[in-house]
PDB file of C-alpha atoms in Angstrom:
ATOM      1  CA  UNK A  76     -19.702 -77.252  29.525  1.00  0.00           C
ATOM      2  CA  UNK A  77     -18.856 -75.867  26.603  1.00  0.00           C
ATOM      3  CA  UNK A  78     -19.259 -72.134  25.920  1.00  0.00           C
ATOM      4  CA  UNK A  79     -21.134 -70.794  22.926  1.00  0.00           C
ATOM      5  CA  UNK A  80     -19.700 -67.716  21.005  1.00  0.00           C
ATOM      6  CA  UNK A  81     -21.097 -65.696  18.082  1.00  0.00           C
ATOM      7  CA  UNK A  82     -18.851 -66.166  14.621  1.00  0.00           C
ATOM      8  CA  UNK A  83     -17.772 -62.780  14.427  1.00  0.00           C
ATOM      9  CA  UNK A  84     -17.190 -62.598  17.738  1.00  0.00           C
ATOM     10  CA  UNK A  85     -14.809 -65.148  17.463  1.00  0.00           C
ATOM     11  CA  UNK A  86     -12.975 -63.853  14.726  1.00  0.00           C
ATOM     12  CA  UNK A  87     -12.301 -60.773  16.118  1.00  0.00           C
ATOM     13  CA  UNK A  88     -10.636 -61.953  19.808  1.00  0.00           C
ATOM     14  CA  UNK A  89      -7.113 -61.396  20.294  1.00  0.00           C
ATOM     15  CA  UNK A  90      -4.935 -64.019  21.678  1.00  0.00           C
ATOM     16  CA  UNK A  91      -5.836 -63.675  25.187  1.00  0.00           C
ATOM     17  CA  UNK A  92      -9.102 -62.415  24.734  1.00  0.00           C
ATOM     18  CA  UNK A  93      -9.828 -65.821  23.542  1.00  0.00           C
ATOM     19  CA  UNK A  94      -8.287 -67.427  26.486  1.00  0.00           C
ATOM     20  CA  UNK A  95     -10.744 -65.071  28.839  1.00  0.00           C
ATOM     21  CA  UNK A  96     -13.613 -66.220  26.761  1.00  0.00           C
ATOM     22  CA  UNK A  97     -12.709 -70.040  27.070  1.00  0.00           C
ATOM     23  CA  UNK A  98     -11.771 -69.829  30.606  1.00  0.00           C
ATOM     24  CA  UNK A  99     -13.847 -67.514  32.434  1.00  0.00           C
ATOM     25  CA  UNK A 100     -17.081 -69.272  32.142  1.00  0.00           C
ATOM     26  CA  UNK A 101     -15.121 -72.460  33.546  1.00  0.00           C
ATOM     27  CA  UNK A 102     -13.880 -70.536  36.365  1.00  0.00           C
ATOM     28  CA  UNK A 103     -16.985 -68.750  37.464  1.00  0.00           C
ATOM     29  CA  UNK A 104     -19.106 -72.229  37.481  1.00  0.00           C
ATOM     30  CA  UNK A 105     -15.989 -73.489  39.913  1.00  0.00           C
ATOM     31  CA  UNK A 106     -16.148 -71.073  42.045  1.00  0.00           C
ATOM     32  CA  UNK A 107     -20.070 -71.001  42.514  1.00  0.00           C
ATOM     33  CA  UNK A 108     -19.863 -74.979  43.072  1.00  0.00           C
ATOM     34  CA  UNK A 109     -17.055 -74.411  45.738  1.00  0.00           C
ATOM     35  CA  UNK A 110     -19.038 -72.007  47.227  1.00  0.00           C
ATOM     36  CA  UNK A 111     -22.142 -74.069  47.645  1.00  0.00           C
ATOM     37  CA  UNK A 112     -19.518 -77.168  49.276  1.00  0.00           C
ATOM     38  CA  UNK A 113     -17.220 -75.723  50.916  1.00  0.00           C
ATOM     39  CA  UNK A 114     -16.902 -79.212  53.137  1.00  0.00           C
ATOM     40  CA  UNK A 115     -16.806 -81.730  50.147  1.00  0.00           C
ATOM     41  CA  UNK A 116     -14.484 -79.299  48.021  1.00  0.00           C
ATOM     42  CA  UNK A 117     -12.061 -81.578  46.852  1.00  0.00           C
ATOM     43  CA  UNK A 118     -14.939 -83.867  46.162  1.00  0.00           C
ATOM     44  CA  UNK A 119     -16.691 -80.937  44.295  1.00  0.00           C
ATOM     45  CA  UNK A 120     -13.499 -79.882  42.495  1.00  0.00           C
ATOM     46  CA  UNK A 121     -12.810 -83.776  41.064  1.00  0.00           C
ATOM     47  CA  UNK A 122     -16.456 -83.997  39.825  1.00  0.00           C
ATOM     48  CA  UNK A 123     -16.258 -80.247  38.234  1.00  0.00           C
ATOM     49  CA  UNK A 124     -12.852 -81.405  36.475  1.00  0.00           C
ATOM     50  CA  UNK A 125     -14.176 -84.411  35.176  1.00  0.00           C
ATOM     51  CA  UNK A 126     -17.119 -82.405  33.398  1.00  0.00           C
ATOM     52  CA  UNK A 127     -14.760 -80.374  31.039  1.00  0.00           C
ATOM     53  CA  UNK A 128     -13.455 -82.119  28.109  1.00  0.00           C
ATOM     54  CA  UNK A 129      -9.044 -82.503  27.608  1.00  0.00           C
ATOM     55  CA  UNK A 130      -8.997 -78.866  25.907  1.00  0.00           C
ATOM     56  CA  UNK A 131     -10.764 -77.720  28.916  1.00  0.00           C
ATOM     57  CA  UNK A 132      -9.029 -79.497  31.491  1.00  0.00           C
ATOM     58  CA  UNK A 133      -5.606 -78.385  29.719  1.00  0.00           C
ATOM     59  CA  UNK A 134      -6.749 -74.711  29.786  1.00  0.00           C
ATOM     60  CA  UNK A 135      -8.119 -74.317  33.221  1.00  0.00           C
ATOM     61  CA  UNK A 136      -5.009 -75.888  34.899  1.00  0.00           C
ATOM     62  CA  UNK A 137      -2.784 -73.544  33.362  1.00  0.00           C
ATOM     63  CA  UNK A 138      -4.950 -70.826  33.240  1.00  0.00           C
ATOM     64  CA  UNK A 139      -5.263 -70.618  36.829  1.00  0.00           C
ATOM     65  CA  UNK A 140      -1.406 -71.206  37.126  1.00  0.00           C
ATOM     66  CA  UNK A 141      -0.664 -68.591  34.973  1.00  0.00           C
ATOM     67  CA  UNK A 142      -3.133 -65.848  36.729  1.00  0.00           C
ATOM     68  CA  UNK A 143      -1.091 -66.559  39.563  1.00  0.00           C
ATOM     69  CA  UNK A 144       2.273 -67.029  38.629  1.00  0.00           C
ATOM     70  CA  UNK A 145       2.815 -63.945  36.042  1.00  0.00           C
ATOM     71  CA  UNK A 146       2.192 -61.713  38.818  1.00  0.00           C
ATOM     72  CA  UNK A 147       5.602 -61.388  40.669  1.00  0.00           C
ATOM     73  CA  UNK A 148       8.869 -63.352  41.192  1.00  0.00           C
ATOM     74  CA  UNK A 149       7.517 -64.134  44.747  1.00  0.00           C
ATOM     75  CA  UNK A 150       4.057 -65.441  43.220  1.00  0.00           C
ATOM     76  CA  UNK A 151       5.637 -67.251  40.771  1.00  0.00           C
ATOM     77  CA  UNK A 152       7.622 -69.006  43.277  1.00  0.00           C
ATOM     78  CA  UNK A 153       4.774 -69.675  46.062  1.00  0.00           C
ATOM     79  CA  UNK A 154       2.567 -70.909  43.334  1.00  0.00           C
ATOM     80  CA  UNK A 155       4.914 -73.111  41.808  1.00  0.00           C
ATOM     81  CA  UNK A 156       5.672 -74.835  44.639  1.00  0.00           C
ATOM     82  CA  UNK A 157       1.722 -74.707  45.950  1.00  0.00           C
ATOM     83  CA  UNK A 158       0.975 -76.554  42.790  1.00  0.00           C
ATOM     84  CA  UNK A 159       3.776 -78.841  42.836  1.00  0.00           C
ATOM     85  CA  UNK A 160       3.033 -80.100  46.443  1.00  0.00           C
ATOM     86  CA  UNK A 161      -0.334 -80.937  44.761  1.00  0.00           C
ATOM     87  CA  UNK A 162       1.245 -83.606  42.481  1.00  0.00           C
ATOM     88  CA  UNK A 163      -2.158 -84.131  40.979  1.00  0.00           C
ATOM     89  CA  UNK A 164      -2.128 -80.632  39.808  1.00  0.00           C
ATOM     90  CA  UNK A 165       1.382 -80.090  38.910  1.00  0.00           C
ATOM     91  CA  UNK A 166       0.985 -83.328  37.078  1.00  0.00           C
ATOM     92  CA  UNK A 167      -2.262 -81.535  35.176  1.00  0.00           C
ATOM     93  CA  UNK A 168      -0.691 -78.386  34.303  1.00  0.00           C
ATOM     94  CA  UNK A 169       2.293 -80.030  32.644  1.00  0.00           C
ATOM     95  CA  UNK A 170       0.193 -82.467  30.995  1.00  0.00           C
ATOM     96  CA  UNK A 171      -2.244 -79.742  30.083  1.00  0.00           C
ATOM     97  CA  UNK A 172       0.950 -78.007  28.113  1.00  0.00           C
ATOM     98  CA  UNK A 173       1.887 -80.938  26.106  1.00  0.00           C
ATOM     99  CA  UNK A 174      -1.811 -81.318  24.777  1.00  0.00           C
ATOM    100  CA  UNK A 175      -1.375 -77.648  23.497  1.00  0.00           C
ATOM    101  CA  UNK A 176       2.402 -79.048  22.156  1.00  0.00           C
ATOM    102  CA  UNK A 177       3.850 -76.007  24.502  1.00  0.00           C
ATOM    103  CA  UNK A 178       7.167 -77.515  24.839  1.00  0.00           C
ATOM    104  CA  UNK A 179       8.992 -73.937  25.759  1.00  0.00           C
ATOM    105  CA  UNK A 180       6.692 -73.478  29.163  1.00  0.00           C
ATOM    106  CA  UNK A 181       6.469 -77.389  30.011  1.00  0.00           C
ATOM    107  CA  UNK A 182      10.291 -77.260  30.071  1.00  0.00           C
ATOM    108  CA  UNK A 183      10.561 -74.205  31.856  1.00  0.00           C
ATOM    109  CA  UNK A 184       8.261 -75.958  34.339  1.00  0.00           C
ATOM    110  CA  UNK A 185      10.353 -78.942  34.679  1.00  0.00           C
ATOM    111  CA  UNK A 186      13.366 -76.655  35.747  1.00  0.00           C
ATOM    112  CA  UNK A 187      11.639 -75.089  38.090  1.00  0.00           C
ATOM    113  CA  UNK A 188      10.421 -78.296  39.390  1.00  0.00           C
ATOM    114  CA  UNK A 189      14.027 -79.377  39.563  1.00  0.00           C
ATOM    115  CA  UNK A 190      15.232 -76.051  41.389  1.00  0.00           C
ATOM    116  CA  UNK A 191      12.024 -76.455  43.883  1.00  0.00           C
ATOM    117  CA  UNK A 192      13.114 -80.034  44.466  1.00  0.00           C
ATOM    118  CA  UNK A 193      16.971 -78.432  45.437  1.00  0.00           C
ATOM    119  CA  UNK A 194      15.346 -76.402  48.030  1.00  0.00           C
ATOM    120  CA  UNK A 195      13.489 -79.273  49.648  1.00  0.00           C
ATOM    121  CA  UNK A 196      10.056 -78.165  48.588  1.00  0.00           C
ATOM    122  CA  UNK A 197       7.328 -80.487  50.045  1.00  0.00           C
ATOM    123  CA  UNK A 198       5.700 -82.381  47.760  1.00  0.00           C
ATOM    124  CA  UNK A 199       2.488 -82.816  49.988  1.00  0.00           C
ATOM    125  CA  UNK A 200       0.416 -79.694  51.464  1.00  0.00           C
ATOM    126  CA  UNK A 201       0.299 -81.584  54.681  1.00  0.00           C
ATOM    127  CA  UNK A 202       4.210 -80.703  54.992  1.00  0.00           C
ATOM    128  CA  UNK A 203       3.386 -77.167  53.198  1.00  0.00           C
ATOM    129  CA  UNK A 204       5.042 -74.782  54.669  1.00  0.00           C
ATOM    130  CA  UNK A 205       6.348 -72.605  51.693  1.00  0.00           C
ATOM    131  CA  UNK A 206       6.295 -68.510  52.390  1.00  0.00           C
ATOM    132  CA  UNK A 207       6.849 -65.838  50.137  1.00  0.00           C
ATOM    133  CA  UNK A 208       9.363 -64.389  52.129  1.00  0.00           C
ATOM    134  CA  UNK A 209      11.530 -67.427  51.500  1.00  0.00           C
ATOM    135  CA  UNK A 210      12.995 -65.872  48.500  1.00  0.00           C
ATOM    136  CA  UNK A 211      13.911 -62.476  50.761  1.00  0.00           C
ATOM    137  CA  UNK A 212      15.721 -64.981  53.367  1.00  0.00           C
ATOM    138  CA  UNK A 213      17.528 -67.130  51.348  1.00  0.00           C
ATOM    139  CA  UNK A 214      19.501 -65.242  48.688  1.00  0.00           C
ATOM    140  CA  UNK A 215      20.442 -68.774  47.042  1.00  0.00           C
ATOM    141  CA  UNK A 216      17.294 -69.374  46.443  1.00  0.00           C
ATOM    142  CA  UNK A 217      16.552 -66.057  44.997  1.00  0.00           C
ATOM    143  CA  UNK A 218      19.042 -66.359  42.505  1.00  0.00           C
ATOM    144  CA  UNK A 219      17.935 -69.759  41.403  1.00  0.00           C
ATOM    145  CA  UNK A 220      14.204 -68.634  41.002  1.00  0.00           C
ATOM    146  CA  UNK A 221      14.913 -65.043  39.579  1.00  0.00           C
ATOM    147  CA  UNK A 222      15.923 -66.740  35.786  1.00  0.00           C
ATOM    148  CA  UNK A 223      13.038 -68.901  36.027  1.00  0.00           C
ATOM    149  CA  UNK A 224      10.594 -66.077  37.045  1.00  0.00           C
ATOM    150  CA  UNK A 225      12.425 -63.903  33.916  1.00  0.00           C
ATOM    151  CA  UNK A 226      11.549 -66.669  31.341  1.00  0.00           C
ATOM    152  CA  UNK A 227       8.624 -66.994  32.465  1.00  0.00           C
ATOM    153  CA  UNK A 228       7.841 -63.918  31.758  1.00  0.00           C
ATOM    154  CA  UNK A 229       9.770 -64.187  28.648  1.00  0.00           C
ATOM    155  CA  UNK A 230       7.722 -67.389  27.537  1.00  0.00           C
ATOM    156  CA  UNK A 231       4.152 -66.890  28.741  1.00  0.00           C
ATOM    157  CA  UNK A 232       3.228 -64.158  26.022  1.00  0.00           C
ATOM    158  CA  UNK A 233       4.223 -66.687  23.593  1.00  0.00           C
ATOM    159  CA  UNK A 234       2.537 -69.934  25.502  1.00  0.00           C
ATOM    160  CA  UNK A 235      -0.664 -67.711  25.199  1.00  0.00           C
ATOM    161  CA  UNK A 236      -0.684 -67.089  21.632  1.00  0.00           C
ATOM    162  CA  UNK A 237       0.056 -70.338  20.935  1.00  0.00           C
ATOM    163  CA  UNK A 238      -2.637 -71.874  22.824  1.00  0.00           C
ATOM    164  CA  UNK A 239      -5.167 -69.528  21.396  1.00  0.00           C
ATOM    165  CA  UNK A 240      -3.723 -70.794  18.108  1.00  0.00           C
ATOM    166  CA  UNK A 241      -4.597 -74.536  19.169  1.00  0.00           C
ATOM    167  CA  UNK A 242      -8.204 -72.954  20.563  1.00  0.00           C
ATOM    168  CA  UNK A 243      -9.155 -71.272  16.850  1.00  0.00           C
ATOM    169  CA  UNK A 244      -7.644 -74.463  14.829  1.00  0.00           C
ATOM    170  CA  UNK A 245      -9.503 -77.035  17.810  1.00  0.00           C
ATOM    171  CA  UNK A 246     -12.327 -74.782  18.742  1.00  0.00           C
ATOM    172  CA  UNK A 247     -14.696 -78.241  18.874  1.00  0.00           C
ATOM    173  CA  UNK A 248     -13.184 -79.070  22.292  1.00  0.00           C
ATOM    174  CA  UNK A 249     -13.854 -75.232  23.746  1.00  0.00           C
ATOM    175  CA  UNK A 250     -16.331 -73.700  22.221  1.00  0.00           C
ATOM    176  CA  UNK A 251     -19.415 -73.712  19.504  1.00  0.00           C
ATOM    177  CA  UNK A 252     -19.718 -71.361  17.014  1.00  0.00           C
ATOM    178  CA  UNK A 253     -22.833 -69.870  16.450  1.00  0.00           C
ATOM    179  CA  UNK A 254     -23.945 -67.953  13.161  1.00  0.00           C
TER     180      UNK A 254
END
């Protein structure tokens, strides 16, 4: 599945314009084969996964994470713990950041991981029951997740120009080149 891009084209992306170019290809073809099984979707999601080489794997995970998550202190949250009660996925994304070498976010992940933990956080989806109005009701937990959500902030701008520094030095597992 990999995505073919004109040189100059290439050359001329900006940090997260290369992301978009890498990722939204991947995430178009996922969500036209979850369309088509919407029954068999985890089955459908497993075999799509497998398809995509590491680089691939590494940036859809957090890509999708980080669409999410960048959006507000109560998405960060929900979709922190969503993915963490997914251990498969939470797993992914972390792994996904230490194949791009993006110690900074993969440690901010493993905080929040330990602050979601603190709050009893299910670690299943069966036992999901996670709200974004959690952070409203419980002031502790507010607190806790408001310097997380800041460094997050803080740390994704970076996290994205370093992984588009990873995709132009690696572009083999991403993308061709065409003349």
């Amino acid at each position: 599945m990999i995505i073919q891009i004109k040189k100059q084209e290439f050359d001329y992306l900006d940090d997260e314009a290369l992301l978009n170019a890498c990722f939204k290809p991947l995430i178009l073809e996922y969500k036209k084969r979850m369309a088509k099984q919407p029954e068999n979707s985890s089955i459908s999601k497993e075999l799509f996964y497998k398809e995509l080489t590491t680089g691939q794997k590494a940036l859809f995970v957090f890509h999708v994470y980080y669409d999410h998550a960048i959006e507000s202190k109560c998405e960060f949250y929900w979709w922190s713990a969503y993915f963490m009660a997914q251990p498969k996925i939470w797993s992914a994304i972390k792994t996904g950041l230490q194949y791009f070498r993006e110690e900074p976010m993969y440690l901010l992940l493993e905080e929040t991981e330990l602050v979601l933990k603190k709050y009893n956080c299910p670690n299943t989806l069966e036992k999901f029951a996670v709200t974004r109005e959690d952070l409203d009701s419980t002031g502790e937990l507010s607190e806790s997740i408001n310097p997380l959500h800041i460094k997050f902030n803080e740390t994704a701008h970076l996290t994205i120009k370093r992984i588009s520094d990873f995709i132009r030095y690696n572009h083999e597992n991403f993308l061709k080149i065409e003349d």
